[in-house]
PDB file of C-alpha atoms in Angstrom:
ATOM      1  CA  MET N   1      37.785 -39.965  21.274  1.00 49.00           C
ATOM      2  CA  ARG N   2      39.127 -36.472  20.717  1.00 51.00           C
ATOM      3  CA  ARG N   3      38.019 -36.590  17.072  1.00 52.00           C
ATOM      4  CA  GLU N   4      34.499 -37.621  18.116  1.00 50.00           C
ATOM      5  CA  LYS N   5      34.338 -34.656  20.515  1.00 44.00           C
ATOM      6  CA  HIS N   6      35.242 -32.295  17.682  1.00 45.00           C
ATOM      7  CA  GLN N   7      32.582 -33.866  15.457  1.00 47.00           C
ATOM      8  CA  ILE N   8      29.954 -33.511  18.210  1.00 44.00           C
ATOM      9  CA  LEU N   9      30.952 -29.886  18.842  1.00 41.00           C
ATOM     10  CA  ALA N  10      30.840 -29.188  15.101  1.00 45.00           C
ATOM     11  CA  ALA N  11      27.362 -30.762  14.895  1.00 43.00           C
ATOM     12  CA  ILE N  12      26.138 -28.674  17.859  1.00 44.00           C
ATOM     13  CA  ALA N  13      27.578 -25.494  16.324  1.00 42.00           C
ATOM     14  CA  ALA N  14      25.945 -26.278  12.957  1.00 43.00           C
ATOM     15  CA  ALA N  15      22.615 -26.915  14.676  1.00 40.00           C
ATOM     16  CA  ALA N  16      22.901 -23.658  16.650  1.00 40.00           C
ATOM     17  CA  LEU N  17      23.544 -21.740  13.435  1.00 41.00           C
ATOM     18  CA  ALA N  18      20.717 -23.508  11.583  1.00 41.00           C
ATOM     19  CA  LEU N  19      18.010 -22.964  14.247  1.00 38.00           C
ATOM     20  CA  PRO N  20      17.565 -19.204  13.642  1.00 42.00           C
ATOM     21  CA  ALA N  21      17.365 -19.862   9.900  1.00 42.00           C
ATOM     22  CA  LEU N  22      14.729 -22.550  10.488  1.00 39.00           C
ATOM     23  CA  ALA N  23      12.774 -20.205  12.763  1.00 40.00           C
ATOM     24  CA  LEU N  24      12.828 -17.540  10.052  1.00 41.00           C
ATOM     25  CA  ALA N  25      11.710 -20.067   7.435  1.00 41.00           C
ATOM     26  CA  GLN N  26       8.749 -21.084   9.624  1.00 45.00           C
ATOM     27  CA  ASP N  27       7.647 -17.431   9.783  1.00 54.00           C
ATOM     28  CA  ALA N  28       7.755 -17.130   5.980  1.00 47.00           C
ATOM     29  CA  ARG N  29       4.157 -17.208   4.811  1.00 90.00           C
ATOM     30  CA  GLY N  30       1.542 -15.512   2.733  1.00 96.00           C
ATOM     31  CA  TYR N  31      -1.121 -13.049   3.782  1.00 97.00           C
ATOM     32  CA  PHE N  32      -4.056 -11.173   2.299  1.00 97.00           C
ATOM     33  CA  GLY N  33      -6.587  -8.656   3.529  1.00 98.00           C
ATOM     34  CA  VAL N  34      -8.879  -5.697   3.006  1.00 98.00           C
ATOM     35  CA  SER N  35      -8.977  -2.200   4.438  1.00 98.00           C
ATOM     36  CA  ILE N  36     -10.970   1.019   4.175  1.00 98.00           C
ATOM     37  CA  GLY N  37     -10.364   4.654   5.005  1.00 98.00           C
ATOM     38  CA  PRO N  38     -10.230   8.292   3.906  1.00 98.00           C
ATOM     39  CA  SER N  39      -8.260   9.446   0.881  1.00 97.00           C
ATOM     40  CA  LYS N  40      -7.191  12.867  -0.284  1.00 95.00           C
ATOM     41  CA  ALA N  41      -5.974  13.817  -3.772  1.00 92.00           C
ATOM     42  CA  LYS N  42      -3.975  16.937  -2.978  1.00 88.00           C
ATOM     43  CA  ARG N  43      -3.169  17.798  -6.611  1.00 88.00           C
ATOM     44  CA  TRP N  44      -6.698  17.323  -7.957  1.00 86.00           C
ATOM     45  CA  CYS N  45      -7.909  20.819  -6.997  1.00 86.00           C
ATOM     46  CA  GLY N  46      -4.713  22.267  -8.478  1.00 81.00           C
ATOM     47  CA  SER N  47      -5.317  20.638 -11.867  1.00 81.00           C
ATOM     48  CA  GLU N  48      -4.336  22.663 -14.901  1.00 81.00           C
ATOM     49  CA  LEU N  49      -7.539  24.139 -16.311  1.00 84.00           C
ATOM     50  CA  PRO N  50      -7.943  25.479 -19.867  1.00 82.00           C
ATOM     51  CA  PRO N  51      -6.882  29.109 -20.479  1.00 82.00           C
ATOM     52  CA  GLY N  52      -9.490  31.560 -19.181  1.00 82.00           C
ATOM     53  CA  ALA N  53     -11.126  28.969 -16.879  1.00 85.00           C
ATOM     54  CA  ALA N  54     -11.364  29.377 -13.119  1.00 88.00           C
ATOM     55  CA  LEU N  55     -11.956  26.878 -10.348  1.00 87.00           C
ATOM     56  CA  ALA N  56     -15.457  27.268  -8.877  1.00 89.00           C
ATOM     57  CA  ALA N  57     -15.646  24.247  -6.517  1.00 90.00           C
ATOM     58  CA  CYS N  58     -13.542  21.241  -5.641  1.00 91.00           C
ATOM     59  CA  ASP N  59     -13.416  18.541  -2.977  1.00 87.00           C
ATOM     60  CA  PRO N  60     -10.265  16.377  -2.984  1.00 91.00           C
ATOM     61  CA  ARG N  61     -11.485  14.005  -0.249  1.00 93.00           C
ATOM     62  CA  GLY N  62     -12.910  10.528  -0.707  1.00 94.00           C
ATOM     63  CA  LYS N  63     -13.565   7.217   1.022  1.00 96.00           C
ATOM     64  CA  GLY N  64     -11.351   4.500  -0.359  1.00 97.00           C
ATOM     65  CA  TRP N  65     -10.890   0.757  -0.009  1.00 98.00           C
ATOM     66  CA  LYS N  66      -8.071  -1.658  -0.703  1.00 98.00           C
ATOM     67  CA  MET N  67      -7.379  -5.367  -1.330  1.00 98.00           C
ATOM     68  CA  PHE N  68      -3.849  -6.623  -0.801  1.00 98.00           C
ATOM     69  CA  ALA N  69      -1.864  -9.854  -0.761  1.00 98.00           C
ATOM     70  CA  GLY N  70       1.739 -10.551   0.076  1.00 97.00           C
ATOM     71  CA  TYR N  71       4.402 -13.095   0.840  1.00 97.00           C
ATOM     72  CA  ARG N  72       7.043 -12.844   3.555  1.00 96.00           C
ATOM     73  CA  ILE N  73      10.433 -14.233   2.642  1.00 95.00           C
ATOM     74  CA  ASN N  74      11.327 -14.166   6.352  1.00 94.00           C
ATOM     75  CA  ARG N  75      10.305 -12.260   9.482  1.00 92.00           C
ATOM     76  CA  PHE N  76      11.811  -9.033   8.173  1.00 96.00           C
ATOM     77  CA  PHE N  77      11.221  -8.856   4.412  1.00 96.00           C
ATOM     78  CA  GLY N  78       8.461  -9.557   1.931  1.00 97.00           C
ATOM     79  CA  PHE N  79       6.629  -8.460  -1.187  1.00 97.00           C
ATOM     80  CA  GLU N  80       3.091  -7.180  -1.575  1.00 98.00           C
ATOM     81  CA  GLY N  81       0.626  -6.464  -4.376  1.00 98.00           C
ATOM     82  CA  SER N  82      -2.467  -4.298  -3.977  1.00 98.00           C
ATOM     83  CA  PHE N  83      -5.451  -2.731  -5.665  1.00 98.00           C
ATOM     84  CA  ILE N  84      -6.700   0.565  -4.217  1.00 97.00           C
ATOM     85  CA  ASP N  85      -9.873   2.416  -5.129  1.00 97.00           C
ATOM     86  CA  PHE N  86      -9.354   5.938  -3.767  1.00 96.00           C
ATOM     87  CA  ASP N  87     -12.916   7.057  -4.667  1.00 95.00           C
ATOM     88  CA  LYS N  88     -14.232   9.594  -7.146  1.00 92.00           C
ATOM     89  CA  TYR N  89     -13.083  13.226  -7.168  1.00 91.00           C
ATOM     90  CA  SER N  90     -14.837  16.092  -8.925  1.00 89.00           C
ATOM     91  CA  LEU N  91     -14.308  19.758  -9.587  1.00 90.00           C
ATOM     92  CA  THR N  92     -16.357  22.511 -11.217  1.00 91.00           C
ATOM     93  CA  ALA N  93     -14.691  25.033 -13.534  1.00 90.00           C
ATOM     94  CA  THR N  94     -16.179  28.202 -15.003  1.00 90.00           C
ATOM     95  CA  SER N  95     -15.368  30.377 -17.981  1.00 87.00           C
ATOM     96  CA  GLY N  96     -17.572  33.444 -18.359  1.00 83.00           C
ATOM     97  CA  ALA N  97     -21.193  32.290 -18.052  1.00 84.00           C
ATOM     98  CA  GLU N  98     -20.341  28.643 -18.787  1.00 87.00           C
ATOM     99  CA  SER N  99     -19.438  25.978 -16.244  1.00 88.00           C
ATOM    100  CA  THR N 100     -18.627  22.293 -16.343  1.00 90.00           C
ATOM    101  CA  THR N 101     -18.099  19.604 -13.734  1.00 89.00           C
ATOM    102  CA  VAL N 102     -15.281  17.129 -14.270  1.00 88.00           C
ATOM    103  CA  SER N 103     -14.835  13.921 -12.287  1.00 87.00           C
ATOM    104  CA  ALA N 104     -12.418  11.004 -12.162  1.00 89.00           C
ATOM    105  CA  ARG N 105     -12.238   7.782 -10.162  1.00 91.00           C
ATOM    106  CA  ALA N 106      -8.700   7.278  -8.858  1.00 93.00           C
ATOM    107  CA  THR N 107      -7.402   3.693  -8.707  1.00 96.00           C
ATOM    108  CA  ALA N 108      -3.975   2.074  -8.388  1.00 96.00           C
ATOM    109  CA  PHE N 109      -2.501  -1.397  -8.963  1.00 97.00           C
ATOM    110  CA  GLY N 110       0.725  -1.614  -6.983  1.00 97.00           C
ATOM    111  CA  ALA N 111       3.711  -3.854  -6.235  1.00 98.00           C
ATOM    112  CA  ALA N 112       6.102  -3.136  -3.374  1.00 98.00           C
ATOM    113  CA  ALA N 113       8.947  -4.490  -1.278  1.00 98.00           C
ATOM    114  CA  VAL N 114       8.047  -4.522   2.425  1.00 98.00           C
ATOM    115  CA  GLY N 115      10.293  -4.387   5.509  1.00 98.00           C
ATOM    116  CA  PHE N 116       9.000  -5.510   8.917  1.00 97.00           C
ATOM    117  CA  ILE N 117      10.181  -4.796  12.474  1.00 97.00           C
ATOM    118  CA  PRO N 118       8.575  -7.356  14.847  1.00 95.00           C
ATOM    119  CA  LEU N 119       7.849  -6.031  18.366  1.00 95.00           C
ATOM    120  CA  GLY N 120       5.999  -8.915  20.007  1.00 92.00           C
ATOM    121  CA  GLN N 121       2.290  -8.722  19.148  1.00 94.00           C
ATOM    122  CA  LEU N 122       2.939  -5.461  17.286  1.00 96.00           C
ATOM    123  CA  GLU N 123       4.792  -5.043  13.998  1.00 96.00           C
ATOM    124  CA  VAL N 124       5.954  -1.874  12.284  1.00 98.00           C
ATOM    125  CA  PHE N 125       6.313  -2.053   8.506  1.00 98.00           C
ATOM    126  CA  GLY N 126       7.341   0.189   5.665  1.00 98.00           C
ATOM    127  CA  LYS N 127       7.061  -0.353   1.941  1.00 98.00           C
ATOM    128  CA  ALA N 128       8.258   1.168  -1.303  1.00 98.00           C
ATOM    129  CA  GLY N 129       7.254   0.269  -4.822  1.00 98.00           C
ATOM    130  CA  ILE N 130       5.500   1.351  -7.959  1.00 97.00           C
ATOM    131  CA  SER N 131       1.825   1.674  -8.863  1.00 97.00           C
ATOM    132  CA  LYS N 132      -0.065   2.010 -12.113  1.00 96.00           C
ATOM    133  CA  VAL N 133      -2.300   4.954 -11.268  1.00 94.00           C
ATOM    134  CA  LYS N 134      -5.431   5.820 -13.199  1.00 93.00           C
ATOM    135  CA  ALA N 135      -6.942   9.105 -12.050  1.00 87.00           C
ATOM    136  CA  GLN N 136      -7.883  10.766 -15.308  1.00 85.00           C
ATOM    137  CA  SER N 137     -11.211  12.294 -16.274  1.00 86.00           C
ATOM    138  CA  ARG N 138     -13.059  11.791 -19.522  1.00 85.00           C
ATOM    139  CA  GLU N 139     -12.901  14.605 -22.023  1.00 82.00           C
ATOM    140  CA  ALA N 140     -14.825  17.709 -20.965  1.00 84.00           C
ATOM    141  CA  SER N 141     -15.580  20.893 -22.870  1.00 81.00           C
ATOM    142  CA  LEU N 142     -15.595  24.487 -21.658  1.00 86.00           C
ATOM    143  CA  SER N 143     -15.869  27.559 -23.898  1.00 76.00           C
ATOM    144  CA  GLY N 144     -15.051  25.476 -26.959  1.00 79.00           C
ATOM    145  CA  THR N 145     -11.921  23.950 -25.391  1.00 82.00           C
ATOM    146  CA  THR N 146     -11.742  20.191 -24.845  1.00 83.00           C
ATOM    147  CA  PHE N 147      -9.600  18.968 -21.967  1.00 82.00           C
ATOM    148  CA  LYS N 148      -8.875  16.117 -19.536  1.00 82.00           C
ATOM    149  CA  LEU N 149      -7.764  16.371 -15.916  1.00 84.00           C
ATOM    150  CA  GLY N 150      -5.676  14.039 -13.774  1.00 83.00           C
ATOM    151  CA  ARG N 151      -3.035  11.413 -14.581  1.00 83.00           C
ATOM    152  CA  ASN N 152      -2.725   7.914 -15.998  1.00 88.00           C
ATOM    153  CA  ASP N 153       0.832   6.800 -15.308  1.00 92.00           C
ATOM    154  CA  ASN N 154       3.277   4.675 -13.290  1.00 96.00           C
ATOM    155  CA  GLU N 155       4.231   6.381 -10.035  1.00 96.00           C
ATOM    156  CA  ALA N 156       6.264   5.763  -6.880  1.00 97.00           C
ATOM    157  CA  HIS N 157       4.160   4.364  -4.025  1.00 96.00           C
ATOM    158  CA  VAL N 158       5.299   4.382  -0.373  1.00 98.00           C
ATOM    159  CA  GLY N 159       3.660   3.358   2.883  1.00 97.00           C
ATOM    160  CA  LEU N 160       4.156   3.055   6.632  1.00 98.00           C
ATOM    161  CA  GLY N 161       1.989   1.043   8.991  1.00 98.00           C
ATOM    162  CA  LEU N 162       1.356  -1.200  11.984  1.00 97.00           C
ATOM    163  CA  ASN N 163       0.084  -4.755  12.345  1.00 97.00           C
ATOM    164  CA  TYR N 164      -1.367  -5.940  15.647  1.00 97.00           C
ATOM    165  CA  ARG N 165      -1.629  -9.720  15.958  1.00 95.00           C
ATOM    166  CA  LEU N 166      -5.023 -10.785  17.335  1.00 95.00           C
ATOM    167  CA  THR N 167      -4.539 -14.526  16.854  1.00 94.00           C
ATOM    168  CA  ARG N 168      -2.069 -16.790  15.050  1.00 91.00           C
ATOM    169  CA  GLU N 169      -3.838 -16.070  11.726  1.00 93.00           C
ATOM    170  CA  TRP N 170      -5.565 -12.674  12.104  1.00 96.00           C
ATOM    171  CA  ASP N 171      -4.060  -9.168  12.360  1.00 96.00           C
ATOM    172  CA  VAL N 172      -5.515  -5.679  12.578  1.00 98.00           C
ATOM    173  CA  ARG N 173      -3.657  -3.408  10.157  1.00 98.00           C
ATOM    174  CA  ALA N 174      -3.381   0.401  10.050  1.00 98.00           C
ATOM    175  CA  GLU N 175      -1.477   2.070   7.226  1.00 98.00           C
ATOM    176  CA  PHE N 176      -0.665   5.425   5.663  1.00 98.00           C
ATOM    177  CA  GLU N 177       0.204   5.414   1.942  1.00 98.00           C
ATOM    178  CA  ARG N 178       1.140   8.025  -0.621  1.00 97.00           C
ATOM    179  CA  ILE N 179       1.152   7.974  -4.408  1.00 94.00           C
ATOM    180  CA  ARG N 180       4.020  10.348  -4.943  1.00 91.00           C
ATOM    181  CA  ASP N 181       3.496  12.416  -8.118  1.00 89.00           C
ATOM    182  CA  SER N 182      -0.304  12.589  -7.902  1.00 87.00           C
ATOM    183  CA  ARG N 183       0.030  13.270  -4.150  1.00 91.00           C
ATOM    184  CA  ILE N 184      -2.839  10.975  -3.262  1.00 94.00           C
ATOM    185  CA  ASP N 185      -2.796  10.126   0.449  1.00 96.00           C
ATOM    186  CA  PHE N 186      -4.665   7.141   1.879  1.00 97.00           C
ATOM    187  CA  PHE N 187      -5.059   6.197   5.529  1.00 98.00           C
ATOM    188  CA  SER N 188      -6.685   2.805   5.997  1.00 98.00           C
ATOM    189  CA  LEU N 189      -7.702   0.411   8.740  1.00 98.00           C
ATOM    190  CA  GLY N 190      -8.429  -3.241   8.034  1.00 98.00           C
ATOM    191  CA  ILE N 191      -7.757  -6.889   8.730  1.00 98.00           C
ATOM    192  CA  GLN N 192      -5.343  -9.392   7.279  1.00 97.00           C
ATOM    193  CA  TYR N 193      -5.209 -13.174   7.335  1.00 97.00           C
ATOM    194  CA  ARG N 194      -1.883 -15.045   7.486  1.00 94.00           C
ATOM    195  CA  TYR N 195      -1.588 -18.498   5.956  1.00 92.00           C
TER     196      TYR N 195
END
C-alpha cells in the first residue's frame, strides 16, 4: 500500500512537471506577416563623395515594406527570417559646373533569433541577427571620376517591438529595426498570422 502511494505521488509529480512543458509546446507555432512604415538611411547623406565634389541635395527618408516569417520554439524564444525593402534614396553631388544624381534602392534579407515576453494580450519582443544588405548605387561619373555610393555587405540587424493579439490567429505588430553599420532605421506597423 505504501509503495503504491509513492508511485501515485511520483506520477502526480511527473505530471505536474510535464504540464508546463506541454503548455509551452502547444504555444510553439509558426507565423508570417507584412508591415509598412517610414525608413531613414542616416549614413546615405554622409556618403564619401569623389575628391572635389560637394553635396548639393539629399533626402535619406523613404517608405519601406517588409515580409517576415518565423517559428517559435516555445512561448519565449523563436527564429525569424525577413525581406525588407527600405525604398530608394538619392543624392545630388556637384563639382564645379557639373552635377550628378546618384540613387540606390536599399534592401535586406535577414535572419534573427527572437525573444518574447508575454503580457496577456500584449507581447514585447526583441531580436538580433544578421542581414545581407544591398544599398549600393550603380556607377556614376562626375568630373571624370567614376564612383559608387552605399554598401553591399552582411551587417548586424537588431529590433524591438510589440505584438497585440486581436484573435487566436491574428496580431497587430509594431516594430523598430536598425541595420547597424549602414545605420538604416525602419519603423513599421503591420499584421501577422499565427498557425
